[in-house]
XYZ file of C-alpha atoms in Angstrom:
89
model
C 30.009 0.384 -3.304
C 26.770 2.295 -2.770
C 25.155 0.677 -5.791
C 26.053 -2.771 -4.444
C 24.441 -1.970 -1.075
C 21.270 -0.720 -2.750
C 21.086 -3.852 -4.907
C 21.539 -6.120 -1.866
C 18.832 -4.193 -0.001
C 16.399 -4.430 -2.946
C 17.049 -8.149 -3.391
C 16.404 -8.555 0.345
C 13.087 -6.706 -0.003
C 11.991 -9.040 -2.791
C 13.176 -12.019 -0.762
C 11.217 -10.825 2.287
C 8.018 -10.761 0.218
C 8.655 -14.248 -1.151
C 9.484 -15.694 2.272
C 6.478 -14.023 3.892
C 4.133 -15.532 1.310
C 5.824 -18.939 1.480
C 5.564 -19.158 5.271
C 1.764 -18.746 5.190
C 1.434 -21.107 2.214
C 0.396 -18.491 -0.358
C 1.262 -18.808 -4.018
C 4.160 -16.725 -5.306
C 2.114 -15.883 -8.378
C -0.384 -13.106 -8.715
C -1.398 -10.214 -6.556
C -3.196 -10.188 -3.266
C -6.772 -9.007 -3.658
C -8.162 -6.097 -1.686
C -10.376 -8.481 0.299
C -7.315 -10.488 1.317
C -5.333 -7.391 2.293
C -8.097 -5.733 4.312
C -9.255 -9.051 5.773
C -5.692 -9.771 6.896
C -4.565 -6.298 7.910
C -2.369 -7.288 10.918
C -0.439 -9.777 8.759
C -0.207 -7.311 5.868
C 1.139 -4.496 8.054
C 3.677 -6.876 9.603
C 4.810 -7.886 6.118
C 5.185 -4.253 5.044
C 7.365 -3.579 8.110
C 9.367 -6.715 7.317
C 10.011 -5.544 3.760
C 11.237 -2.132 4.897
C 13.558 -3.294 7.697
C 14.180 -6.880 6.639
C 17.746 -7.070 8.049
C 16.411 -6.451 11.568
C 13.629 -9.029 11.176
C 16.112 -11.550 9.780
C 18.485 -11.115 12.746
C 15.641 -11.422 15.279
C 14.253 -14.507 13.523
C 17.675 -16.172 13.515
C 18.358 -15.211 17.151
C 15.054 -16.804 18.204
C 16.061 -20.066 16.568
C 14.003 -19.777 13.357
C 10.525 -20.273 14.862
C 7.557 -21.262 12.708
C 5.284 -18.557 11.393
C 2.522 -17.462 13.771
C 0.272 -16.913 10.737
C -1.778 -19.297 8.602
C -3.851 -18.767 5.495
C -7.467 -19.866 5.312
C -10.108 -19.751 2.622
C -13.474 -18.342 3.638
C -16.822 -19.635 2.431
C -16.924 -17.149 -0.452
C -13.433 -18.141 -1.654
C -11.509 -15.191 -0.213
C -8.099 -15.993 1.240
C -7.447 -14.495 4.677
C -4.415 -14.803 6.916
C -5.008 -15.230 10.639
C -2.859 -15.852 13.690
C -2.507 -19.490 14.633
C -4.323 -20.486 17.784
C -2.727 -22.755 20.355
C -4.115 -26.249 19.983
């Protein structure tokens, strides 16, 4: 029983990473560069928290009615991908 719970938790962690990248329109392939991580630190820290306690984030997201991601990815002039909060428009 314990092994099954650990496997479900680990699959959820991997799923949280995939969903987090998908919601900001990042590719599922490859690693994030250091410039992307440090240029997008609020998003990155939120994603790390999501991976660790993904069941809580999933319940809150569902309770809120599955809102759209507040984050969006952008490419800077030098080709670096950064993730920023969406602005109200």
